[in-house]
Coordinates of C-alpha atoms and ligand atoms in Angstrom, one line a residue:
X840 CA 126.5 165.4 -19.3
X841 CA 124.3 162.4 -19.1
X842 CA 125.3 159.8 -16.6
X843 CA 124.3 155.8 -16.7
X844 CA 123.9 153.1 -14.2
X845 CA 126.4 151.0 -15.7
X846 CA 127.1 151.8 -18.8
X847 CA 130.6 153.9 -19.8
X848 CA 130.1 156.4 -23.2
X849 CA 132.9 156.2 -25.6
X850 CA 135.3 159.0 -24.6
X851 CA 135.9 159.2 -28.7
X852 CA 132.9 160.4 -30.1
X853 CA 130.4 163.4 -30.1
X854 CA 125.9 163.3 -29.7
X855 CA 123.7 162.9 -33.1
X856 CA 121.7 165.7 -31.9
X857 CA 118.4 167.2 -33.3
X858 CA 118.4 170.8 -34.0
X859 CA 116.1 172.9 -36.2
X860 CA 114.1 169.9 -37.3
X861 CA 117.0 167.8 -38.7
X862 CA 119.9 165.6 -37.6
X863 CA 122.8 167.1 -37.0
X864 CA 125.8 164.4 -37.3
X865 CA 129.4 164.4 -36.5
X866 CA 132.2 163.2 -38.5
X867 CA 132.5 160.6 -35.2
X868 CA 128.6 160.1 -34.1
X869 CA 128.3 157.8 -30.9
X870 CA 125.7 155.2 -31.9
X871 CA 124.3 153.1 -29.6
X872 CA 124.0 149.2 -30.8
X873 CA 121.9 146.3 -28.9
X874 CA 123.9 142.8 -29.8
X875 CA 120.9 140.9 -28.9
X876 CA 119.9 137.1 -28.3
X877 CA 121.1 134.4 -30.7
X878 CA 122.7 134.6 -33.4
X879 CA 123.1 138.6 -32.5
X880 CA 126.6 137.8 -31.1
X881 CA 127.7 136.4 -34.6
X882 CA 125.9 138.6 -36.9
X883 CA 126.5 142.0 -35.1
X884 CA 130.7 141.5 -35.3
X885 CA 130.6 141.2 -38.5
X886 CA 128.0 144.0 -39.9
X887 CA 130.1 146.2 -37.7
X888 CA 133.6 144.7 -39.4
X889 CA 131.5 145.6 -43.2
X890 CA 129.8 149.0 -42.1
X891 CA 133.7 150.2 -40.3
X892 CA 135.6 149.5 -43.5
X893 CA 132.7 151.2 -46.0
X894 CA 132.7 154.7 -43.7
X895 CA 136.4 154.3 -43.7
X896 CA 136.7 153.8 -47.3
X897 CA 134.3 156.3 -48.2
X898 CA 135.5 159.0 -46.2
X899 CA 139.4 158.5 -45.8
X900 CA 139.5 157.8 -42.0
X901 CA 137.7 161.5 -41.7
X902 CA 134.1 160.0 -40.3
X903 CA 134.0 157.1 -38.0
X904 CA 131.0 155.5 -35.7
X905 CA 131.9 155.4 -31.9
X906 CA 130.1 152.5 -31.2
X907 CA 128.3 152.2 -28.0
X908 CA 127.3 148.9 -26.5
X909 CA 124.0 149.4 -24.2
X910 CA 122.1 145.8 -23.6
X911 CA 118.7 144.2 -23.8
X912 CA 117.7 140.6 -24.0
X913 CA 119.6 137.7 -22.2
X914 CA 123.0 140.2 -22.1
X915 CA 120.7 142.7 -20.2
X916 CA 119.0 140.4 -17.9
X917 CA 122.5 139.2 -16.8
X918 CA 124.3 142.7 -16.0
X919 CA 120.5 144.4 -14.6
X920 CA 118.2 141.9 -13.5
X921 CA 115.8 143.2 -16.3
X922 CA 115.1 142.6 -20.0
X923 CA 115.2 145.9 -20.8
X924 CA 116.8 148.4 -18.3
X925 CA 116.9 152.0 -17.8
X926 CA 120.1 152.8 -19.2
X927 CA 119.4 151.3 -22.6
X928 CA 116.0 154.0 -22.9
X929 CA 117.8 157.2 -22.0
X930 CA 120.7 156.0 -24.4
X931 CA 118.5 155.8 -27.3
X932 CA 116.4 158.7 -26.1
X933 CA 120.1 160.8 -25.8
X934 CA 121.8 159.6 -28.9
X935 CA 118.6 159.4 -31.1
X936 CA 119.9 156.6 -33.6
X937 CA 120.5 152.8 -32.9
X938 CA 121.0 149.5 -34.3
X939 CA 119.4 146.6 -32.9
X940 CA 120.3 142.3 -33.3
X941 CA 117.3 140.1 -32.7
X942 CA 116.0 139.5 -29.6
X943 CA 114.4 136.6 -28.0
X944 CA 110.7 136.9 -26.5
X945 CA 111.0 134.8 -23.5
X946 CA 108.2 132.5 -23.7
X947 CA 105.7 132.4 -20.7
X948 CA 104.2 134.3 -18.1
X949 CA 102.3 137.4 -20.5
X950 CA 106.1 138.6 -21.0
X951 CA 105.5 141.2 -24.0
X952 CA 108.2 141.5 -26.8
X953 CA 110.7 144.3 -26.5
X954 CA 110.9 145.0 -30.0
X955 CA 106.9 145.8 -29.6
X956 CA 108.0 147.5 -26.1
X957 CA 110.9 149.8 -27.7
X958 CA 108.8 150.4 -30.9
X959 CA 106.2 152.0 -28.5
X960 CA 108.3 153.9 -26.0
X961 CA 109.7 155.7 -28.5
X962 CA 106.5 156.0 -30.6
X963 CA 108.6 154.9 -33.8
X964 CA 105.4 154.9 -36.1
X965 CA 106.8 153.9 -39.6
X966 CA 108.5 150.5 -40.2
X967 CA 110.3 151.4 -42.9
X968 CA 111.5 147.7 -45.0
X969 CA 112.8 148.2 -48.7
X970 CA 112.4 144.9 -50.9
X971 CA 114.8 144.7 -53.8
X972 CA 116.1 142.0 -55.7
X973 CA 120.1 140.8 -55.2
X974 CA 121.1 138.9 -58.3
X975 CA 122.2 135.7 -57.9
X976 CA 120.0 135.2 -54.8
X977 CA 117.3 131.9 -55.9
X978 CA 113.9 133.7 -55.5
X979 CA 109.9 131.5 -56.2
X980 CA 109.1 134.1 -58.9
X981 CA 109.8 134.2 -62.2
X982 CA 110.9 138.3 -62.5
X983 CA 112.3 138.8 -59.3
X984 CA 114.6 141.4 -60.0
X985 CA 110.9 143.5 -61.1
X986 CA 110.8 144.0 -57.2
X987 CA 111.9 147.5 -56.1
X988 CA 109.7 148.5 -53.2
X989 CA 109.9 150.5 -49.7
X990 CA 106.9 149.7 -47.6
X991 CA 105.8 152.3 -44.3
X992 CA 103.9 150.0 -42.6
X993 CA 102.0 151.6 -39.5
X994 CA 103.8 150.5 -36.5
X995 CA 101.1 151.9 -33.7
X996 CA 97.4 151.4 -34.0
X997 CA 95.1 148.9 -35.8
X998 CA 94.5 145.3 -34.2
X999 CA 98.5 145.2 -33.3
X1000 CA 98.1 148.0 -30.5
X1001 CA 97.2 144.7 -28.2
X1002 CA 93.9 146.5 -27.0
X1003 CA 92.4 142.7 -26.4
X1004 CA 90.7 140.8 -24.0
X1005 CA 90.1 137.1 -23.9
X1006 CA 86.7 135.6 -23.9
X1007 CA 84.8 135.3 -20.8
X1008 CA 86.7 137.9 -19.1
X1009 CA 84.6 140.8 -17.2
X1010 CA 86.3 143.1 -20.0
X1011 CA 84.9 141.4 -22.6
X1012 CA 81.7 141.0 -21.0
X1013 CA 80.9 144.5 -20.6
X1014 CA 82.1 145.6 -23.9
X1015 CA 79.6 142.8 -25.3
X1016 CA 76.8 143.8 -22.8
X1017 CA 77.6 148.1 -23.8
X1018 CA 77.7 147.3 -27.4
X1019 CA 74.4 145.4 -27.4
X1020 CA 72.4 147.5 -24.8
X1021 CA 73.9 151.0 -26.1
X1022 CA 74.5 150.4 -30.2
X1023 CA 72.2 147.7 -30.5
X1024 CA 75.1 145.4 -31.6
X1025 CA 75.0 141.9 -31.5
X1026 CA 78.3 139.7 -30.8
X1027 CA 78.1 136.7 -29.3
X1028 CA 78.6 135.9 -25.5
X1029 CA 81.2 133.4 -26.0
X1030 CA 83.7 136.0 -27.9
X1031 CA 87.3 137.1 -27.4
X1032 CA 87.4 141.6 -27.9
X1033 CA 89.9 143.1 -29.9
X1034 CA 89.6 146.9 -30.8
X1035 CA 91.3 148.1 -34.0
X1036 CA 91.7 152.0 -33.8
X1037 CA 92.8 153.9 -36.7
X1038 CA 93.5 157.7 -36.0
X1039 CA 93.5 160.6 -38.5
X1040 CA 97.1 161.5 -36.5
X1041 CA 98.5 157.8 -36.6
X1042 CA 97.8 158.2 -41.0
X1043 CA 98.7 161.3 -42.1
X1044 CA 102.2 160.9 -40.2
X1045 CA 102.8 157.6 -41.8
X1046 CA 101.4 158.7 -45.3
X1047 CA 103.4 162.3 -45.0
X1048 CA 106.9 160.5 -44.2
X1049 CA 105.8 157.7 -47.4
X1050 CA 105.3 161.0 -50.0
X1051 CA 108.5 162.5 -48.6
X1052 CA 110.8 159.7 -49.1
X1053 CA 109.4 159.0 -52.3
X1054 CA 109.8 162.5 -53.4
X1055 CA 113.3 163.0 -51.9
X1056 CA 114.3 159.3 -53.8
X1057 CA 113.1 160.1 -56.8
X1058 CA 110.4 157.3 -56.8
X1059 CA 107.1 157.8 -59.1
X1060 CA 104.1 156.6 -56.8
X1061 CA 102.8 156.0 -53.3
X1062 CA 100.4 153.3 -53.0
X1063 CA 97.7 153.3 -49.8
X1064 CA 97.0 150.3 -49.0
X1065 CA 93.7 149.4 -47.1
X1066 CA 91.0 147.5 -46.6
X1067 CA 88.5 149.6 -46.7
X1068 CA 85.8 148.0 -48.9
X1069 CA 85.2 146.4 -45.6
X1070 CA 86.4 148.3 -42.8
X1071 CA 85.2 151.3 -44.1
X1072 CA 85.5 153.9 -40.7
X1073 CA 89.3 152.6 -40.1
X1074 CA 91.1 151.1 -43.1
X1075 CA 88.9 152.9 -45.5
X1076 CA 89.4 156.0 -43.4
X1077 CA 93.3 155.5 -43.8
X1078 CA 92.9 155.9 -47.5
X1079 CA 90.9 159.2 -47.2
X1080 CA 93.0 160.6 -45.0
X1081 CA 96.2 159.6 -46.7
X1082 CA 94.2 161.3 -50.0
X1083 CA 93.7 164.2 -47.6
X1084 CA 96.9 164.7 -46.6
X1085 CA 98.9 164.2 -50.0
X1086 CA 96.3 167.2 -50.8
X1087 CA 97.0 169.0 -48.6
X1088 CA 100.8 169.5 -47.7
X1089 CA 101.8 168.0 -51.4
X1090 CA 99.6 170.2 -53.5
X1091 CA 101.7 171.1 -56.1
X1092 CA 104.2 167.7 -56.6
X1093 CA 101.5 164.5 -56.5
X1094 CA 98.8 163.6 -59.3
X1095 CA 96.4 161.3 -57.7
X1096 CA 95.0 158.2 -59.7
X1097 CA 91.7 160.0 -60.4
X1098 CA 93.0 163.0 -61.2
X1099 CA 95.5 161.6 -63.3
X1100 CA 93.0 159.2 -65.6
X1101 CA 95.0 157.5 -68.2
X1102 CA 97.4 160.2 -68.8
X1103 CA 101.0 160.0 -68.2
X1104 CA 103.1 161.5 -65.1
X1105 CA 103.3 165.1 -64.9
X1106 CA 107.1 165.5 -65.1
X1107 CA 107.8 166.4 -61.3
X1108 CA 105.3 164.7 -59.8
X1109 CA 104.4 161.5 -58.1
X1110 CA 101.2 159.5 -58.7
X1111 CA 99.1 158.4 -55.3
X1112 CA 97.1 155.9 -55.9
X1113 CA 95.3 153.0 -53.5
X1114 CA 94.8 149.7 -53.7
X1115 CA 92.7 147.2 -51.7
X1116 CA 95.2 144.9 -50.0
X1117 CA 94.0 141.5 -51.1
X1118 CA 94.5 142.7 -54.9
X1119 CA 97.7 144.4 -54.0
X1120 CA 99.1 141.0 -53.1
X1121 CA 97.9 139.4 -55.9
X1122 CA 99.6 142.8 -57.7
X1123 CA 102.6 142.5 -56.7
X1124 CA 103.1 139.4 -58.3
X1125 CA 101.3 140.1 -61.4
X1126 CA 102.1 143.4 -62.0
X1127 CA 105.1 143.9 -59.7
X1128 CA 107.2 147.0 -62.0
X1129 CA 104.4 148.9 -60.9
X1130 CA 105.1 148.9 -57.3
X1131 CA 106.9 151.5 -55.8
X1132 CA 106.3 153.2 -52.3
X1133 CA 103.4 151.8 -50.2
X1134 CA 101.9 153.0 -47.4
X1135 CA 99.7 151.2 -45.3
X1136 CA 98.3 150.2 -41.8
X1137 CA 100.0 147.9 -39.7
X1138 CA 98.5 144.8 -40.0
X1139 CA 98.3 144.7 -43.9
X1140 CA 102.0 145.9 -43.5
X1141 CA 102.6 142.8 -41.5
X1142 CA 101.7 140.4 -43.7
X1143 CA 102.5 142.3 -47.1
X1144 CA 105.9 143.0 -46.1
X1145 CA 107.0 139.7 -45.6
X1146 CA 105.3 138.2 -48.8
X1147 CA 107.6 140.9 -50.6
X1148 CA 110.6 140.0 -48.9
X1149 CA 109.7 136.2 -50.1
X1150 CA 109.2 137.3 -53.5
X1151 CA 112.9 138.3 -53.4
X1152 CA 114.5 135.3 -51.4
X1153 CA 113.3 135.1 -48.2
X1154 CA 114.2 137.5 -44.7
X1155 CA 117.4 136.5 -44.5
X1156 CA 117.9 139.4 -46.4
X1157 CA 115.8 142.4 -45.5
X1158 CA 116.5 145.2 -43.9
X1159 CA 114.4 146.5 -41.3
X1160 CA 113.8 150.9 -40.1
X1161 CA 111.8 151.6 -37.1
X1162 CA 111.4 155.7 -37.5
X1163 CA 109.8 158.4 -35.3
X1164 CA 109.9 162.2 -35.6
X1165 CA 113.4 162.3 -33.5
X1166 CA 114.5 158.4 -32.8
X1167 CA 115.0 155.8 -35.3
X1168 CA 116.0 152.2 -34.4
X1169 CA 117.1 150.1 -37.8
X1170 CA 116.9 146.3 -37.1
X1171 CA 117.0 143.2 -38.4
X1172 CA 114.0 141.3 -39.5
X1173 CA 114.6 138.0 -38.5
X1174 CA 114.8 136.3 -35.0
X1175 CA 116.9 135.2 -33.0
X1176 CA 117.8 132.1 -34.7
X1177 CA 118.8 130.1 -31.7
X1178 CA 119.6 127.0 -33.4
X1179 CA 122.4 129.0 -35.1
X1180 CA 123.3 131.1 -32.2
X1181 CA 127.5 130.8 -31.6
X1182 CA 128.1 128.6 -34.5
X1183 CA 129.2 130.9 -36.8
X1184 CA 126.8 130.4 -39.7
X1185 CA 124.4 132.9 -40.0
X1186 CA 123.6 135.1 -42.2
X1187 CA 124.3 138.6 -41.2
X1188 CA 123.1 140.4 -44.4
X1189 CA 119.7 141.5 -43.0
X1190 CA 121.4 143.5 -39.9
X1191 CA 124.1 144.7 -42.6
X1192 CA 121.6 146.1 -44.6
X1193 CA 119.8 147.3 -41.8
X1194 CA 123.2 149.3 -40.7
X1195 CA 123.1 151.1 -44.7
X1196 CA 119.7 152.3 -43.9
X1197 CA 121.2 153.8 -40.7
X1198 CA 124.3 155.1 -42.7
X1199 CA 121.5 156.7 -45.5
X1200 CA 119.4 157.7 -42.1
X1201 CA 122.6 159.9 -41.1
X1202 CA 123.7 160.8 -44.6
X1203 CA 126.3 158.7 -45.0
X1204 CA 125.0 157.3 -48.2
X1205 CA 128.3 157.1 -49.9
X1206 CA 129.3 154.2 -47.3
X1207 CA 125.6 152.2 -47.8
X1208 CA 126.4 152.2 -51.5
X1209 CA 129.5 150.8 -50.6
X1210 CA 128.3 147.8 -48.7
X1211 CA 125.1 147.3 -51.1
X1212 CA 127.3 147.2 -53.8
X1213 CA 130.0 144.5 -52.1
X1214 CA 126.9 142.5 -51.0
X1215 CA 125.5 142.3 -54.5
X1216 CA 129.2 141.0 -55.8
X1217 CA 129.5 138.4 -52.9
X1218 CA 126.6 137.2 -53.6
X1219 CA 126.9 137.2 -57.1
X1220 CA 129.9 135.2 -56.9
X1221 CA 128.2 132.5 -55.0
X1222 CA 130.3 133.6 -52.3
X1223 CA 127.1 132.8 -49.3
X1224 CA 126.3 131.7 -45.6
X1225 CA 124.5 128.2 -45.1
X1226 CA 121.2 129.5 -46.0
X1227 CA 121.9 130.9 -49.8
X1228 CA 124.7 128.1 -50.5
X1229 CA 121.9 125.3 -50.1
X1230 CA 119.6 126.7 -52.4
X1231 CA 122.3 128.2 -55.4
X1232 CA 124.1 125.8 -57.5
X1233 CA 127.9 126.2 -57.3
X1234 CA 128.1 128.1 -54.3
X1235 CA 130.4 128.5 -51.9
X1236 CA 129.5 128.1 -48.2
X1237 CA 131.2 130.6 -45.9
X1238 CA 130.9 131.5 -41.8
X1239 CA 129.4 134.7 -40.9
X1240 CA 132.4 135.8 -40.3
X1241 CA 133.9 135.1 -43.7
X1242 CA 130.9 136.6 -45.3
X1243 CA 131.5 139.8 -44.0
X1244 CA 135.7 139.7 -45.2
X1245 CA 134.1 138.7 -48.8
X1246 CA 132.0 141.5 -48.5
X1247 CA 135.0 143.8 -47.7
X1248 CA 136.5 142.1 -50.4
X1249 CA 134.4 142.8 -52.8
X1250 CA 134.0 146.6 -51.7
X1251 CA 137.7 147.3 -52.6
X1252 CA 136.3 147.1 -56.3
X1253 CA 135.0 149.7 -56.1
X1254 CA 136.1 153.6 -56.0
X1255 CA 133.7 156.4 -55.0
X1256 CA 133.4 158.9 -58.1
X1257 CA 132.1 161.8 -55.6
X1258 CA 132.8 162.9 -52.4
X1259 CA 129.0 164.2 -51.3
X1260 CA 127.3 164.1 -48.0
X1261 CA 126.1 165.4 -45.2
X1262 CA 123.6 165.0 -42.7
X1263 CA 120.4 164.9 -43.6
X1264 CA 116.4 165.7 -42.0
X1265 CA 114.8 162.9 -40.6
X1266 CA 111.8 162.0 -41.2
X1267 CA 112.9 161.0 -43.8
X1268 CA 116.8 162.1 -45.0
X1269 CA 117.2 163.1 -48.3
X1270 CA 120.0 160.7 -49.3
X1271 CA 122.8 161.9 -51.4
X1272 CA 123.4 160.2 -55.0
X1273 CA 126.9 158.9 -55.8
X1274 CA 128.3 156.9 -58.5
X1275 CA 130.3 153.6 -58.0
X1276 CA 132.0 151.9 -61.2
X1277 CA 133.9 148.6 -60.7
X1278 CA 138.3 150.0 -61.4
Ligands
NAI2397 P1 113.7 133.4 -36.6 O1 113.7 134.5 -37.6 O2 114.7 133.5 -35.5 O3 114.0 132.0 -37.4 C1 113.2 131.5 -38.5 C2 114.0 130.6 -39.4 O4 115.0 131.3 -40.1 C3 114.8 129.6 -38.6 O5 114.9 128.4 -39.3 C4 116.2 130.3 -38.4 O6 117.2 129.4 -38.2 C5 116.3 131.0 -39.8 N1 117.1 132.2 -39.7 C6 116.7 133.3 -39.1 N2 117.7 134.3 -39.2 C7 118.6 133.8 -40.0 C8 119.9 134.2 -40.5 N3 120.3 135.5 -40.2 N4 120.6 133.4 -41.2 C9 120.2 132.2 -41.5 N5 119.1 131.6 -41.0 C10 118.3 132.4 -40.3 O7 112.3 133.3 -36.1 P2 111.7 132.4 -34.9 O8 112.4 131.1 -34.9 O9 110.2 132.4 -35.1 O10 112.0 133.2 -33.6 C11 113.1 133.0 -32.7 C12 113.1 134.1 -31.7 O11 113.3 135.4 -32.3 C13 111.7 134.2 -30.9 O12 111.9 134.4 -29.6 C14 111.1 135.4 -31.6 O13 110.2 136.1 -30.7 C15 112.3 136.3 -31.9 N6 112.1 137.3 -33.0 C16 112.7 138.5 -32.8 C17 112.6 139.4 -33.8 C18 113.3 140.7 -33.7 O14 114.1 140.8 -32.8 N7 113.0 141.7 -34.5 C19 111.8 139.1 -35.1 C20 111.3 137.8 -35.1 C21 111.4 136.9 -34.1

């Protein structure tokens, strides 16, 4: 039995463990959950109060999540002495799925963010972030609800692995002096060194858990996205190897784009196809329906991620997946908010959202529809935290906290037509289909 410093595991409750390649989940999985800085302490209360009542609901009181509080951030500085202790990495590493609030990057002193620093101790390569439009939320585009995208954005290599030196360093001096005297490359003397590696490992794994999802959701094409008219030997390398891959382990169930010519989709099959990424964003506002999965690297991912979520209202409202081969972390995408933190006011539809990815994650789908679904008629009925209410007409502004009971509201309208789940193989789950109708 595993033992912590100072942290007590919920008697009720069993391990998520991995066997065989797949999750294997209880009806009562212990999941650990970081409140984090901010606005985490008013967000968290009430995505646990929506995602409770939706398992509940679905299931009839037969599944339930034993919560587990372990600490990071301010909360964890307090009870260790230390941002990110011990018993918080051998909690995730045990129980193997988590949810995360924001948390704050102290400012000063070199300190390194511990969303980076947990995304790389558990080498959680794919940021998983779905972009979809919620009607009734005010969005700059004209077709909003066109937007129906997952992006797998690399989480590990490329210029965000932080292999950097500043300018005038020793470091940076000998790289310039090794590069000029060995490769007969000039950079000038006065420069800062960044390295941007791109591995034929770090690719394929991203690329292979894109096709899977896409295949196991039903979705009709995978998009690499690179830069590779450029950077030919990295970003351009992605895209061959993401080509080589989809070849080679999804033979007989993708078309690529030059294979498929003008024709239409093969029934069964998904279309891979690339894209250079300063046309995709231009693409994705142009010719957005034809968007669907997309893979890229991480700094691409970065920015094209977020351009998405803006296309559909903003971060306040996008759910965030950090996934591994074992461990997956789901997360919010926005800060900490500190101007918000204790009042009350935020929204808490990102980390809610967030949580139905974790419920999908599990196989818990039934739940996640629930929640989308009261989410979508909250929303629809102008029923909105601060952020929403100043930007629809007619709204009505509610707390955080009475979002998440109009949420639960809003979920009683609906009745589960089918009673199907299980857990599900990560990476990534093959998420059951229900049906939801309004009684
Ligand atoms: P932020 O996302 O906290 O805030 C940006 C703006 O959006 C602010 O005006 C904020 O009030 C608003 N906002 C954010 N979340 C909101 C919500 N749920 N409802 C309503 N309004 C919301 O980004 P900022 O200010 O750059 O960062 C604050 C702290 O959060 C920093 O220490 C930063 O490092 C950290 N951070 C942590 C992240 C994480 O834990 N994954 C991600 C981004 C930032």
């Amino acid at each position: 039995m595993i033992s912590f410093d100072k942290l007590t595991v919920p008697s009720q409750g069993e391990r998520i463990k991995w066997v065989d390649d797949r999750l294997e989940v209880p009806d009562f999985p212990i999941i650990p959950v970081i409140e984090g800085d901010g606005i985490g302490a008013d967000i968290l209360p009430a995505t646990r109060k929506v995602i409770d009542t939706a398992v509940k609901t679905a299931y009839q009181g037969k599944r339930k999540i034993a919560w587990f509080e372990i600490y990071a951030g301010e909360k964890a500085y307090w009870k260790y002495n230390n941002y990110l202790p011990q018993d918080t990495y051998q909690a995730i590493e045990h129980f193997l799925v988590a949810l995360k609030g924001p948390l704050t990057t102290p400012v000063g002193g070199g300190f390194r963010s511990l969303n980076v620093t947990l995304r790389q101790h558990f080498d959680l390569y794919a940021c998983v972030r779905p972009v979809k439009y919620i009607k009734g939320v005010p969005s700059p585009v004209k077709y909003p609800e066109q937007t129906d995208m997952v992006i797998f954005r690399e989480n590990t290599e490329d210029v965000y692995a932080g292999i950097e030196w500043p300018q005038g360093t020793p470091e940076a001096n000998e790289i310039i002096s090794f590069l000029k005297e060995r490769l007969g490359v000039k950079i000038r003397k006065d420069s800062g060194i960044g390295i941007k590696p791109i591995s034929i490992t770090g690719s394929k794994r991203l690329v292979r858990m894109a096709i899977k999802y896409a295949l196991d959701h039903g979705r009709q094409s995978v998009t690499l996205v690179h830069k590779g008219n450029i950077m030919k030997f990295t970003e351009g390398a992605f895209r061959d190897w993401g080509y080589e891959l989809a070849k080679e382990e999804f033979r007989g169930r993708i078309i690529t784009q030059e294979e498929a010519g003008n024709s239409p989709l093969p029934p069964g099959k998904i279309l891979v196809n690339d894209r250079i990424a300063d046309n995709m964003f231009a693409q994705i506002l142009t010719r957005t329906n034809e968007y669907d999965v997309i893979a890229t690297t991480n700094l691409n991912g970065d920015y094209l991620s977020d351009a998405a979520a803006a296309q559909v209202g903003g971060l306040g409202l996008a759910p965030s997946a950090n996934i591994g081969d074992r461990i997956a972390i789901f997360e919010a995408t926005h800060g900490s908010a500190p101007k918000y933190a204790g009042l009350d006011m935020a929204n808490p539809s990102s980390l809610i959202l967030s949580a139905c990815l974790m419920l999908e994650h599990i196989g818990w789908a039934e739940a996640s529809k629930l929640v989308e679904q009261g989410i979508d008629q909250a929303i629809q009925a102008g029923q909105v935290t601060y952020d929403l209410a100043r930007a629809i007409e007619g709204a009505t502004k509610l707390s955080t906290s009475d979002f998440a009971s109009a949420v639960v509201d809003k979920m009683g309208c609906f009745e589960l037509t089918t009673q199907k789940a299980g857990p599900k193989s990560l990476p990534p789950p093959v998420y059951p289909q229900i049906e939801v109708g309004i009684k």
